[in-house]
Short mmCIF file of C-alpha atoms in Angstrom, two decimals:
data_model
loop_
_atom_site.label_atom_id
_atom_site.label_comp_id
_atom_site.label_asym_id
_atom_site.label_seq_id
_atom_site.Cartn_x
_atom_site.Cartn_y
_atom_site.Cartn_z
CA LEU A 1 183.89 154.39 104.47
CA VAL A 2 180.79 153.97 106.67
CA LEU A 3 178.86 156.59 104.70
CA GLY A 4 179.82 154.75 101.52
CA LEU A 5 178.26 151.58 102.93
CA TYR A 6 175.09 153.46 103.85
CA ARG A 7 175.00 154.89 100.33
CA ASP A 8 175.06 151.40 98.82
CA SER A 9 172.50 150.01 101.27
CA ARG A 10 168.83 149.77 100.28
CA ASN A 11 167.63 150.01 103.85
CA ALA A 12 165.62 153.07 104.87
CA GLU A 13 167.03 152.86 108.40
CA ASP A 14 170.56 153.11 107.02
CA ALA A 15 169.60 156.31 105.22
CA MET A 16 168.70 157.94 108.55
CA LYS A 17 171.83 156.51 110.17
CA ALA A 18 173.85 158.21 107.43
CA VAL A 19 172.14 161.54 108.20
CA GLU A 20 172.79 161.11 111.92
CA LEU A 21 176.45 160.26 111.32
CA LEU A 22 176.93 163.24 109.03
CA GLN A 23 175.29 165.53 111.57
CA SER A 24 177.63 164.27 114.29
CA MET A 25 180.58 165.02 112.00
CA VAL A 26 179.26 168.54 111.41
CA ASN A 27 178.84 169.04 115.16
CA VAL A 28 182.55 168.27 115.63
CA GLY A 29 183.32 171.73 114.31
CA LYS A 30 181.44 173.23 117.25
CA LYS A 31 183.36 171.28 119.91
CA SER A 32 186.79 171.52 121.49
CA PRO A 33 189.46 168.99 120.36
CA GLU A 34 189.05 167.12 123.67
CA GLN A 35 185.35 166.57 122.99
CA CYS A 36 185.77 165.30 119.41
CA ARG A 37 187.15 161.86 120.36
CA GLY A 38 188.51 161.15 116.89
CA THR A 39 185.37 162.05 114.93
CA PRO A 40 186.49 163.72 111.67
CA LEU A 41 185.02 166.81 110.06
CA PRO A 42 182.83 166.02 107.04
CA THR A 43 184.08 166.49 103.48
CA THR A 44 182.01 167.30 100.40
CA GLN A 45 182.11 163.57 99.66
CA SER A 46 180.47 162.94 103.05
CA PHE A 47 177.53 165.10 101.94
CA GLU A 48 177.46 163.47 98.50
CA TYR A 49 177.27 159.93 99.94
CA THR A 50 174.64 160.88 102.51
CA ILE A 51 172.39 162.46 99.89
CA LEU A 52 172.68 159.34 97.71
CA ALA A 53 171.83 157.18 100.74
CA LEU A 54 168.47 158.99 101.00
CA ALA A 55 167.28 157.12 97.90
CA SER A 56 166.41 154.24 100.25
CA MET A 57 163.78 156.30 102.06
CA LYS A 58 160.17 155.32 101.37
CA ASP A 59 158.88 158.89 101.47
CA ALA A 60 160.20 160.61 98.33
CA GLU A 61 159.17 164.11 99.44
CA GLN A 62 160.92 163.67 102.78
CA ALA A 63 164.05 162.40 101.03
CA ILE A 64 164.20 165.42 98.71
CA ALA A 65 163.50 167.83 101.57
CA GLU A 66 166.28 166.28 103.65
CA ALA A 67 168.68 166.40 100.68
CA ASN A 68 167.96 170.10 100.17
CA ARG A 69 168.67 170.67 103.87
CA LEU A 70 171.99 168.86 103.57
CA VAL A 71 172.99 171.00 100.59
CA ARG A 72 172.31 174.12 102.64
CA LEU A 73 174.21 172.59 105.56
CA MET A 74 177.22 171.93 103.33
CA GLU A 75 177.22 175.53 102.12
CA ALA A 76 177.11 176.75 105.71
CA GLN A 77 180.41 175.05 106.56
CA GLU A 78 183.00 177.82 106.24
CA TYR A 79 185.91 175.39 105.90
CA LEU A 80 184.31 173.59 102.93
CA GLU A 81 184.36 174.71 99.30
CA PRO A 82 180.92 173.98 97.78
CA SER A 83 181.17 171.12 95.28
CA VAL A 84 179.22 170.40 92.09
CA THR A 85 179.37 166.68 92.97
CA VAL A 86 176.94 167.29 95.86
CA TYR A 87 174.46 168.91 93.48
CA ASN A 88 174.97 166.04 91.05
CA ALA A 89 174.07 163.67 93.88
CA LEU A 90 170.89 165.71 94.43
CA ILE A 91 169.89 165.31 90.75
CA GLU A 92 170.65 161.58 90.93
CA LEU A 93 168.47 161.31 94.04
CA CYS A 94 165.64 163.11 92.23
CA CYS A 95 165.91 160.68 89.31
CA LYS A 96 165.56 157.75 91.71
CA THR A 97 162.80 159.10 93.94
CA MET A 98 160.75 161.16 91.43
CA PHE A 99 160.87 158.57 88.64
CA ILE A 100 158.18 159.11 85.91
CA THR A 101 156.72 162.20 87.64
CA PRO A 102 156.33 165.38 85.54
CA GLU A 103 157.97 167.35 88.39
CA LEU A 104 161.28 165.52 87.92
CA PHE A 105 162.06 167.53 84.78
CA ASP A 106 161.34 170.84 86.53
CA LYS A 107 163.42 169.89 89.57
CA ALA A 108 166.46 168.87 87.51
CA ILE A 109 166.31 172.04 85.40
CA ASN A 110 165.96 174.13 88.56
CA ILE A 111 169.10 172.57 90.06
CA LEU A 112 170.98 173.16 86.79
CA GLU A 113 169.97 176.83 86.73
CA THR A 114 170.93 177.20 90.41
CA LEU A 115 174.40 175.87 89.63
CA LYS A 116 174.79 178.29 86.72
CA GLU A 117 173.90 181.22 88.98
CA LYS A 118 176.13 180.12 91.84
CA SER A 119 179.06 179.42 89.52
CA ILE A 120 179.37 183.16 88.83
CA SER A 121 180.81 183.65 92.32
CA HIS A 122 181.90 180.03 92.88
CA PRO A 123 183.48 178.68 89.65
CA GLN A 124 183.81 175.21 91.20
CA LEU A 125 180.01 174.95 90.96
CA THR A 126 180.02 175.20 87.16
CA PRO A 127 177.89 172.32 85.81
CA ASN A 128 180.19 169.56 84.56
CA ALA A 129 179.68 166.70 82.11
CA GLU A 130 178.08 164.53 84.78
CA THR A 131 175.62 167.31 85.63
CA LEU A 132 174.48 167.60 82.01
CA SER A 133 174.26 163.83 81.67
CA LEU A 134 172.09 163.57 84.79
CA VAL A 135 169.71 166.26 83.56
CA ILE A 136 169.37 164.39 80.24
CA LYS A 137 168.56 161.32 82.33
CA ALA A 138 165.89 163.30 84.19
CA CYS A 139 164.40 164.35 80.83
CA SER A 140 164.10 160.70 79.80
CA LEU A 141 162.53 159.61 83.10
CA SER A 142 159.94 162.37 83.37
CA GLU A 143 156.54 161.71 81.80
CA ARG A 144 155.28 165.03 80.42
CA GLU A 145 152.97 166.42 77.76
CA ASP A 146 155.32 169.17 76.50
CA HIS A 147 157.24 166.65 74.40
CA GLU A 148 158.92 169.13 72.08
CA HIS A 149 160.28 171.22 74.96
CA VAL A 150 161.66 168.21 76.84
CA LEU A 151 163.31 166.77 73.72
CA LYS A 152 164.83 170.12 72.77
CA THR A 153 166.22 170.55 76.29
CA ALA A 154 167.81 167.10 76.27
CA THR A 155 169.17 167.58 72.73
CA ASP A 156 170.71 170.97 73.60
CA LEU A 157 172.43 169.50 76.67
CA PHE A 158 173.68 166.57 74.61
CA SER A 159 175.10 169.00 72.03
CA GLN A 160 177.07 170.71 74.81
CA LEU A 161 178.63 167.36 75.69
CA VAL A 162 179.44 166.65 72.04
CA ALA A 163 181.20 170.03 71.87
CA LYS A 164 183.56 168.87 74.65
CA GLU A 165 184.79 165.94 72.53
CA THR A 166 187.93 166.20 70.43
CA ASP A 167 186.59 164.20 67.48
CA GLU A 168 183.78 161.86 66.41
CA LYS A 169 185.46 158.86 68.08
CA SER A 170 186.38 160.32 71.47
CA ALA A 171 184.42 159.59 74.64
CA VAL A 172 185.65 162.04 77.25
CA ALA A 173 182.44 163.86 78.22
CA LEU A 174 179.94 161.53 76.55
CA THR A 175 179.06 158.17 78.09
CA ASP A 176 176.88 155.24 77.10
CA SER A 177 174.36 156.53 79.66
CA CYS A 178 174.13 159.84 77.73
CA TYR A 179 173.32 158.03 74.50
CA PHE A 180 170.86 155.68 76.20
CA HIS A 181 168.87 158.47 77.83
CA LEU A 182 168.85 160.74 74.77
CA MET A 183 167.65 157.80 72.65
CA LYS A 184 164.97 157.20 75.27
CA CYS A 185 163.95 160.87 75.01
CA VAL A 186 163.68 160.53 71.23
CA SER A 187 161.58 157.40 71.65
CA MET A 188 159.23 159.08 74.16
CA HIS A 189 159.07 162.69 73.01
CA MET A 190 159.71 162.84 69.25
CA GLU A 191 156.25 163.43 67.78
CA GLU A 192 157.27 163.64 64.13
CA ASN A 193 156.58 160.74 61.77
CA GLU A 194 158.02 157.32 62.52
CA GLU A 195 160.55 157.50 59.68
CA ASP A 196 162.12 160.64 61.15
CA LYS A 197 162.26 159.02 64.58
CA LYS A 198 163.83 155.88 63.10
CA GLU A 199 166.40 157.99 61.26
CA ARG A 200 167.34 159.85 64.45
CA MET A 201 167.68 156.61 66.42
CA LEU A 202 169.94 155.18 63.69
CA GLU A 203 172.03 158.35 63.76
CA LEU A 204 172.50 158.19 67.54
CA PHE A 205 173.23 154.46 67.46
CA SER A 206 175.87 154.94 64.76
CA GLU A 207 177.51 157.72 66.76
CA ALA A 208 177.50 155.58 69.91
CA CYS A 209 179.21 152.75 68.01
CA GLN A 210 181.87 155.10 66.66
CA ARG A 211 182.66 156.27 70.19
CA GLY A 212 182.68 152.74 71.63
CA LEU A 213 179.52 153.45 73.65
CA ALA A 214 177.09 150.84 72.30
CA SER A 215 175.88 149.48 75.64
CA ALA A 216 173.26 146.79 76.08
CA GLY A 217 170.67 149.52 76.67
CA VAL A 218 171.65 151.48 73.56
CA LEU A 219 171.50 148.27 71.53
CA THR A 220 168.04 147.41 72.88
CA LEU A 221 166.58 150.87 72.21
CA PHE A 222 167.87 150.78 68.64
CA ARG A 223 166.53 147.27 68.10
CA ASN A 224 163.09 148.34 69.34
CA SER A 225 163.02 151.28 66.93
CA VAL A 226 163.59 149.34 63.68
CA SER A 227 162.43 146.14 62.03
CA GLU A 228 164.31 142.88 62.62
CA GLU A 229 165.61 142.99 59.05
CA GLU A 230 166.85 146.58 59.41
CA TYR A 231 168.47 145.65 62.72
CA ARG A 232 170.26 142.66 61.22
CA LEU A 233 171.49 144.66 58.22
CA THR A 234 172.83 147.39 60.53
CA VAL A 235 174.54 145.40 63.30
CA GLY A 236 175.15 142.08 61.51
CA GLU A 237 174.99 138.79 63.37
CA GLY A 238 177.17 137.25 66.05
CA ARG A 239 179.68 139.12 68.15
CA LEU A 240 179.62 142.91 68.27
CA ALA A 241 182.68 144.72 66.97
CA ASP A 242 185.16 145.28 69.79
CA GLY A 243 185.40 148.97 68.96
CA TRP A 244 181.66 149.43 69.47
CA VAL A 245 181.79 148.56 73.18
CA LYS A 246 185.32 149.55 74.24
CA ASN A 247 184.22 152.60 76.30
CA VAL A 248 181.02 151.19 77.80
CA THR A 249 180.84 151.58 81.59
CA GLY A 250 177.24 150.43 82.08
CA PRO A 251 175.64 147.06 81.26
CA LYS A 252 177.52 145.62 78.29
CA ALA A 253 176.39 143.27 75.51
CA LEU A 254 178.96 141.40 73.45
CA TYR A 255 176.58 139.84 70.93
CA THR A 256 173.97 141.31 68.62
CA ASP A 257 171.17 139.57 70.52
CA GLY A 258 172.04 141.71 73.56
CA THR A 259 173.79 139.00 75.58
CA LYS A 260 177.36 138.55 76.80
CA GLY A 261 177.65 135.09 75.30
CA GLY A 262 177.06 131.59 76.54
CA ALA A 263 176.60 128.10 75.17
CA GLY A 264 176.27 127.91 71.41
CA LYS A 265 177.63 131.42 70.76
CA ASN A 266 179.75 131.81 67.67
CA ALA A 267 182.54 134.33 68.04
CA ARG A 268 183.02 134.62 64.31
CA ARG A 269 180.86 137.55 63.44
CA GLU A 270 179.01 138.26 60.20
CA GLY A 271 178.84 141.93 59.30
CA LYS A 272 181.11 144.42 61.04
CA SER A 273 184.76 143.84 61.91
CA THR A 274 185.68 142.42 65.32
CA SER A 275 189.27 143.69 65.21
CA ASP A 276 191.63 140.73 65.74
CA TRP A 277 189.36 138.87 68.18
CA ALA A 278 188.19 136.26 65.65
CA LYS A 279 191.74 135.76 64.39
CA LYS A 280 192.98 135.03 67.89
CA GLN A 281 190.06 132.72 68.51
CA ARG A 282 190.90 130.72 65.36
CA GLU A 283 194.53 130.49 66.53
CA ARG A 284 193.35 129.16 69.89
CA ASP A 285 191.17 126.59 68.10
CA ILE A 286 194.10 125.44 65.95
CA ARG A 287 196.36 125.10 69.00
CA HIS A 288 193.67 123.13 70.82
CA VAL A 289 193.27 120.70 67.90
CA ALA A 290 197.06 120.36 67.58
CA LEU A 291 197.38 119.49 71.28
CA LYS A 292 194.64 116.87 70.99
CA GLU A 293 196.34 115.31 67.94
CA ALA A 294 199.71 115.30 69.71
CA LYS A 295 198.16 113.59 72.72
CA LYS A 296 196.61 110.94 70.47
CA ALA A 297 199.96 110.38 68.73
CA ARG A 298 201.73 109.87 72.05
CA LYS A 299 199.15 107.31 73.15
CA LEU A 300 199.47 105.46 69.83
CA TYR A 301 203.28 105.50 70.08
CA LYS A 302 203.18 104.04 73.59
CA LYS A 303 200.72 101.35 72.47
CA ILE A 304 202.88 100.32 69.50
CA LYS A 305 206.03 100.34 71.61
CA SER A 306 204.49 98.09 74.23
#
């Protein structure tokens, strides 16, 4: 619980407190039961949370170095089974602390390859869907000159996630974050003509909508890649179709302008279907009017009677 609070804190001092707490938990294993005084042994989640807490450190190199030390420390604990979630936390930390640096791409790929090698003897370290998604994220956040290589890497990883899905509408391995970061890779690294890039962005946006993964970020990237007229003809106007956003876990937009609603929003959407949302809204409107009319009638009746 405490490590979870340190993980969510943005204070550099809390990051070091997390490291100190984790180290004290590790040291418990070297003491007699009488000396422990209720301090528990760390779990793989303890290491995961502590590594994520390091994102608050001001020195990125120190944060990465400390995270690498913690990974080695986890693997040295004989009672613990190494976990891919700890390595995922390391990639996430790299994305936060090495943002826009060319080295981010190399670091993420290196961690992925390390996991592949280690998984031969430790199957629990096999890269999972989150691992692949995080490496795609690293591809989109790393500013590099080898555009074709970066885009191909991200596309290949994305294809592996698609292969885990049961059909074109499922969203088991794929997330809205996957689509957002691959679309960002296309935007940054696709050096072919603009029409090809636009076509690829439309393809990814359409797939995201089919899987219910059209997040606010996905919507924005698509909007920035086409003309206003093309955008309007594709997404329509008003409320987004319910099915387009049903599996979104990140920032969500409910309307085609990228917002969640507000004053003056019209729920009745032009363009794509909104399932039965508009129908229910009309029924609510009718009931509201009927109640107002009934209230007026009662007032009139009382006035006449008096």
